[in-house]
Coordinates of C-alpha atoms in Angstrom, one line a residue:
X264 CA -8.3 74.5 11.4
X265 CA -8.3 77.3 8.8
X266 CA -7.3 75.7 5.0
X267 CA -6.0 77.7 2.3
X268 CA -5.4 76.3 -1.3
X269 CA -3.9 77.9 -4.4
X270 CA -3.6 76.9 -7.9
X271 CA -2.9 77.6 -11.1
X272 CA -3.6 76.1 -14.5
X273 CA -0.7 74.5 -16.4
X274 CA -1.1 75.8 -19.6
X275 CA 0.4 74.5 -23.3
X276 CA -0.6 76.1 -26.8
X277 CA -3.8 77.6 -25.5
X278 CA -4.6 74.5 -23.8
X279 CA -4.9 73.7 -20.3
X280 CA -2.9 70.3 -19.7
X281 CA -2.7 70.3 -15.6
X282 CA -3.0 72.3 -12.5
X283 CA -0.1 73.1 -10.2
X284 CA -1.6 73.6 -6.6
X285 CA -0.4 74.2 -3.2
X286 CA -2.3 74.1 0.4
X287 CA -1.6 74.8 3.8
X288 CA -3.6 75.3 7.5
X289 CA -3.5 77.3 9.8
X290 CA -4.9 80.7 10.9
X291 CA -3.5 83.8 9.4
X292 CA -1.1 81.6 6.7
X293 CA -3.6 82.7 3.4
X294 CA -1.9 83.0 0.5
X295 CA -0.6 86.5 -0.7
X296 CA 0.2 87.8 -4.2
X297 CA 3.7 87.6 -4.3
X298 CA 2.8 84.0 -3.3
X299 CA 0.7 83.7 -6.8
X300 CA 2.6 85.3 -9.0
X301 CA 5.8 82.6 -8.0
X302 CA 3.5 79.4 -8.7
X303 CA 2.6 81.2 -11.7
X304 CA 6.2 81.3 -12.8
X305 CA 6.8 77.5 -11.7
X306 CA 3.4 76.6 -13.7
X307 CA 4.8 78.6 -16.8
X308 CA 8.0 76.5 -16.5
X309 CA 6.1 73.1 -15.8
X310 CA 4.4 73.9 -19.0
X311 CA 7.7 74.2 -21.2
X312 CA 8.9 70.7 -19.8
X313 CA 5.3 69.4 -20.7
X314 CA 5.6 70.6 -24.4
X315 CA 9.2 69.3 -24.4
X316 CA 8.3 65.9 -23.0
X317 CA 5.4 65.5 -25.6
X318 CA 7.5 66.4 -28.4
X319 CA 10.2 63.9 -27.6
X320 CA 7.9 61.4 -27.3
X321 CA 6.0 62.2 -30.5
X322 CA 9.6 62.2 -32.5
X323 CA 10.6 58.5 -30.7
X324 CA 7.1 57.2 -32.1
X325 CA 7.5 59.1 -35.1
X326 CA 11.2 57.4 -35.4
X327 CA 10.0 53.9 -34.6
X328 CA 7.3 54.0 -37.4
X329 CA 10.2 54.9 -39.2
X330 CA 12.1 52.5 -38.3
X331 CA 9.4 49.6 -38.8
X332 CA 8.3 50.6 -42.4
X333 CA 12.1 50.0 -43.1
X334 CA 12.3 46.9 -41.2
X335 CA 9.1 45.8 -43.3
X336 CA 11.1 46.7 -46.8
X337 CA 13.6 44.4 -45.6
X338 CA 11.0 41.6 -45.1
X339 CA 9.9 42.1 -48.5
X340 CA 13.2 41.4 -49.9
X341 CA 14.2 38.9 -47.6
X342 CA 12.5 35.8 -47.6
X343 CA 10.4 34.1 -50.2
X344 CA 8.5 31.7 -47.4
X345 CA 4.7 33.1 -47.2
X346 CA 4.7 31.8 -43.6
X347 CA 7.9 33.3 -42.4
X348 CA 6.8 36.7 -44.2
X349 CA 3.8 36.5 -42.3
X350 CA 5.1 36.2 -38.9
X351 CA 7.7 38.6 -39.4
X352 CA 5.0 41.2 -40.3
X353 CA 2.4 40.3 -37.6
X354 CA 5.7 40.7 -35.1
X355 CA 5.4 44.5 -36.8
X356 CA 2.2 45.2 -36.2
X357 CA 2.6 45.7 -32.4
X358 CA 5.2 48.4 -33.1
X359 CA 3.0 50.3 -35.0
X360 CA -0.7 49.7 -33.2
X361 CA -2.4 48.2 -30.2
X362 CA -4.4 45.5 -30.7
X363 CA -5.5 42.2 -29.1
X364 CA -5.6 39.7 -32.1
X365 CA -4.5 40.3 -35.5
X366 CA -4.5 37.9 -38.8
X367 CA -4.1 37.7 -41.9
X368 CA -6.1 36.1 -45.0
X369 CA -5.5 35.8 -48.5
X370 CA -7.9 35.7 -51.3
X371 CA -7.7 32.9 -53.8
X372 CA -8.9 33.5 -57.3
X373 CA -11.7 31.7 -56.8
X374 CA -12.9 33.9 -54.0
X375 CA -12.1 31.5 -51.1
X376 CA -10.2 32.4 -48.5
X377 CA -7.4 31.4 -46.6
X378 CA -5.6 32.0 -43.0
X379 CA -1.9 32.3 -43.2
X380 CA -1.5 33.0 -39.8
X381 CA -2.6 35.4 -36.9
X382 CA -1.0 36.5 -33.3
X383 CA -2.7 37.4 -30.1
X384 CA -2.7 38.8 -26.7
X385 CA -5.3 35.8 -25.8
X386 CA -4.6 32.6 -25.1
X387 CA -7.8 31.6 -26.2
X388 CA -7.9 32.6 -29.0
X389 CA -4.7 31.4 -30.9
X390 CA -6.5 28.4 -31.8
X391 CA -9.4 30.1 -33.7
X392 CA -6.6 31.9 -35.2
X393 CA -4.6 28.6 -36.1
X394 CA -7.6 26.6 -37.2
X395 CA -10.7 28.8 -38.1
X396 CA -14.0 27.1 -38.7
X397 CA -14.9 27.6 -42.6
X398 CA -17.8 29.6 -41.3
X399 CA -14.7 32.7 -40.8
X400 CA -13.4 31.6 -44.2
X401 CA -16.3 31.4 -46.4
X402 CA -16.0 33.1 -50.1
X403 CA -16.0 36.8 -49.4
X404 CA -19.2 37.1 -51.6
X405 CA -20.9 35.6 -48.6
X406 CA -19.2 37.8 -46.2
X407 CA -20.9 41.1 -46.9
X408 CA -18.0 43.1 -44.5
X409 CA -15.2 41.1 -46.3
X410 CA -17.1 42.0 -50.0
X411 CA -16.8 45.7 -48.9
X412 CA -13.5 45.5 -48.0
X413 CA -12.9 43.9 -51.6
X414 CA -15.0 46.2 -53.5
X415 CA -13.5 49.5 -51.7
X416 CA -10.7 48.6 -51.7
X417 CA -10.5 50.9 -48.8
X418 CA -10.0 50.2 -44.7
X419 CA -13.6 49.5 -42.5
X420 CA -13.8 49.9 -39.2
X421 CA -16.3 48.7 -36.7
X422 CA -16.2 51.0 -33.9
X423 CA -18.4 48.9 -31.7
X424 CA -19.5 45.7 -33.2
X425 CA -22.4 44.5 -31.0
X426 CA -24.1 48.2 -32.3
X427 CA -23.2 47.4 -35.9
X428 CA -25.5 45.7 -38.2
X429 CA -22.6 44.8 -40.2
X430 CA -21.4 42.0 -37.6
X431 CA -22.4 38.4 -36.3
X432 CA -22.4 38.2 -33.0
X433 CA -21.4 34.7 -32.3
X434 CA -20.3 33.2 -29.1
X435 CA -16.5 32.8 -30.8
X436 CA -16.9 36.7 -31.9
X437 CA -18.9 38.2 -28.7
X438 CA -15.7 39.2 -27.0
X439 CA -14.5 41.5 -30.1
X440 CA -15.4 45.1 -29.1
X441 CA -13.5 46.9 -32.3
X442 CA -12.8 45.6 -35.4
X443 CA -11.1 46.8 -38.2
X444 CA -10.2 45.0 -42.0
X445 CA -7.7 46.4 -44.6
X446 CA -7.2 45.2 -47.9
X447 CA -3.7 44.2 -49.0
X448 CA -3.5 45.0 -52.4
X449 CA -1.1 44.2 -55.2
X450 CA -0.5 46.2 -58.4
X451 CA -4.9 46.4 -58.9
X452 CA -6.0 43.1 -56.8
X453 CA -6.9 43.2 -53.4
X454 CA -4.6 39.7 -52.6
X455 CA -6.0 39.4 -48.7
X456 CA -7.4 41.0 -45.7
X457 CA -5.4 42.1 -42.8
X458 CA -7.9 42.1 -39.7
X459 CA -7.8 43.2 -36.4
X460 CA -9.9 43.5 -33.4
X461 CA -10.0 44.6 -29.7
X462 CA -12.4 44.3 -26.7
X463 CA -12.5 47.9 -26.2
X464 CA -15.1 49.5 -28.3
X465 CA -13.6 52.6 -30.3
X466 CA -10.2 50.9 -29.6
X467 CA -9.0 51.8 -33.5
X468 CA -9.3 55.9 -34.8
X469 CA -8.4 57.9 -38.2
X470 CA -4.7 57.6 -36.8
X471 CA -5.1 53.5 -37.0
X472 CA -6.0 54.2 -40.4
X473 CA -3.4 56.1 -41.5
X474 CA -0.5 53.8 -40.2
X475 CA -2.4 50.6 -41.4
X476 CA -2.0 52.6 -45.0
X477 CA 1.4 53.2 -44.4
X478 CA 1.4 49.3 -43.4
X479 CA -0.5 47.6 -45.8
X480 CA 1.9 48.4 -48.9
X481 CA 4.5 47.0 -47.9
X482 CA 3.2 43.9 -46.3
X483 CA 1.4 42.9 -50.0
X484 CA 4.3 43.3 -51.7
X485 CA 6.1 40.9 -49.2
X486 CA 3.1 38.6 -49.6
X487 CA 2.7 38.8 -53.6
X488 CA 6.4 37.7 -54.2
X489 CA 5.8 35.0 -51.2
X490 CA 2.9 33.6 -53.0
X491 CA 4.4 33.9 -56.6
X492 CA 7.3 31.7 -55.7
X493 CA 5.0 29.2 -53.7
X494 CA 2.7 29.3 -57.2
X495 CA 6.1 28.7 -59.3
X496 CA 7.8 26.0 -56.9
X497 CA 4.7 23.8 -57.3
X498 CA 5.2 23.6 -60.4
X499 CA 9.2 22.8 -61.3
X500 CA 9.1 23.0 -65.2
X501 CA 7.9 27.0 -64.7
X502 CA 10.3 27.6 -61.8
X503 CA 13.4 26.1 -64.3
X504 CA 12.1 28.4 -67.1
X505 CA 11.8 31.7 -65.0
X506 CA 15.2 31.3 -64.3
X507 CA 16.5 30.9 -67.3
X508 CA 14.5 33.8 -68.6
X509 CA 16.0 35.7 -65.5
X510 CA 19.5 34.5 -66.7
X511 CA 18.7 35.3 -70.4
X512 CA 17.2 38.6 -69.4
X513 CA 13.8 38.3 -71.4

């Protein structure tokens, strides 16, 4: 049997995005002009509904960044508890990036570090995240990828760990692909470490590092007045005082 196939590209700002194509057998049945030029017509409307259906799309994403920047301004107003602010921003995070495991650590004065919490698509791995070893919370002037993070002040990216010098591969860590650590800073003080990480290698890009800046703001500033009030509720005699200074108003 004779075959006969047309196409055409489908084509969107300059940029080819598809092909619309059409076949048929048979002796004598080749495709004609008149034939071409109507595909051609269907591929130039095809195209419109492409550019149509990616710019809704980009303006719902758009929207729900949006909407979970505000949702994270609430959080900072809403609860004083370190480990309810926590959860409520790692239950975020998804909204805004894909990710496997994601945690958070703040920095004590004296360097040392500690988890506040941590969520992830791995079973396994919510234990680790739960109870690290003090190997993953050692003083960051022993980690040298946590000390850059802390000196930059600036997000680091490990676009595929077991090709970075930067990373230990460990049998706990072998299974991270990507990793990526932002610093969560408040007023000049870089308070803790927001970390994520993936199996896929190159799973985070420039636009991961632009939402985790749009991110990272807002979830110190839920974090700092967290840990202020657990620093003044320890101690009862400072708690009564900033209150009645608050009441005062000096």
């Amino acid at each position: 049997d004779y075959e006969h196939l047309m196409g055409v590209p489908i084509v969107v700002k300059d940029r080819i995005t598809g092909v619309m194509a059409v076949w048929r057998t048979g002796a004598g049945l080749e495709f004609i002009p008149s034939e071409l030029n109507f595909l051609s017509s269907l591929a130039l409307q095809a195209a419109v509904g492409v550019e149509n259906a990616r710019l809704y799309t980009q303006e719902q994403y758009r929207r729900q960044i949006a909407d979970t920047l505000s949702e994270m301004a609430r959080i900072a107003g809403s609860s004083l508890n370190i480990g309810d602010v926590v959860h409520r921003l790692h239950e975020q995070l998804p909204r805004l990036i894909p990710f496997r495991t994601a945690s958070i650590q703040l920095i004590q004065p004296d360097g040392q570090r500690r988890q506040v919490g941590g969520i992830s698509v791995d079973q396994d791995r919510l234990h680790a995240l739960e109870a690290p070893t003090d190997h993953f919370l050692r003083p960051t002037k022993d980690d040298n990828l946590i000390s850059q993070i802390v000196n930059s002040k600036d997000v680091v990216i490990l676009a595929d760990t077991h090709n970075d010098p930067r990373w230990e591969v460990l049998p706990k860590t072998f299974q991270i692909r990507s990793w990526l650590g932002a610093p969560l800073i408040a007023a000049t003080d870089v308070i803790g470490i927001l970390i994520l990480d993936d199996k896929t290698p190159n799973a985070f890009n420039e636009e991961t590092v632009e939402l985790i800046r749009a991110f990272t703001p807002q979830a110190a500033i839920a974090i700092q007045n967290a840990r202020l009030f657990e620093e003044i509720s320890a101690c009862p005699g400072e708690l009564s005082e900033a209150l009645q200074t608050s009441r005062l108003g000096y």
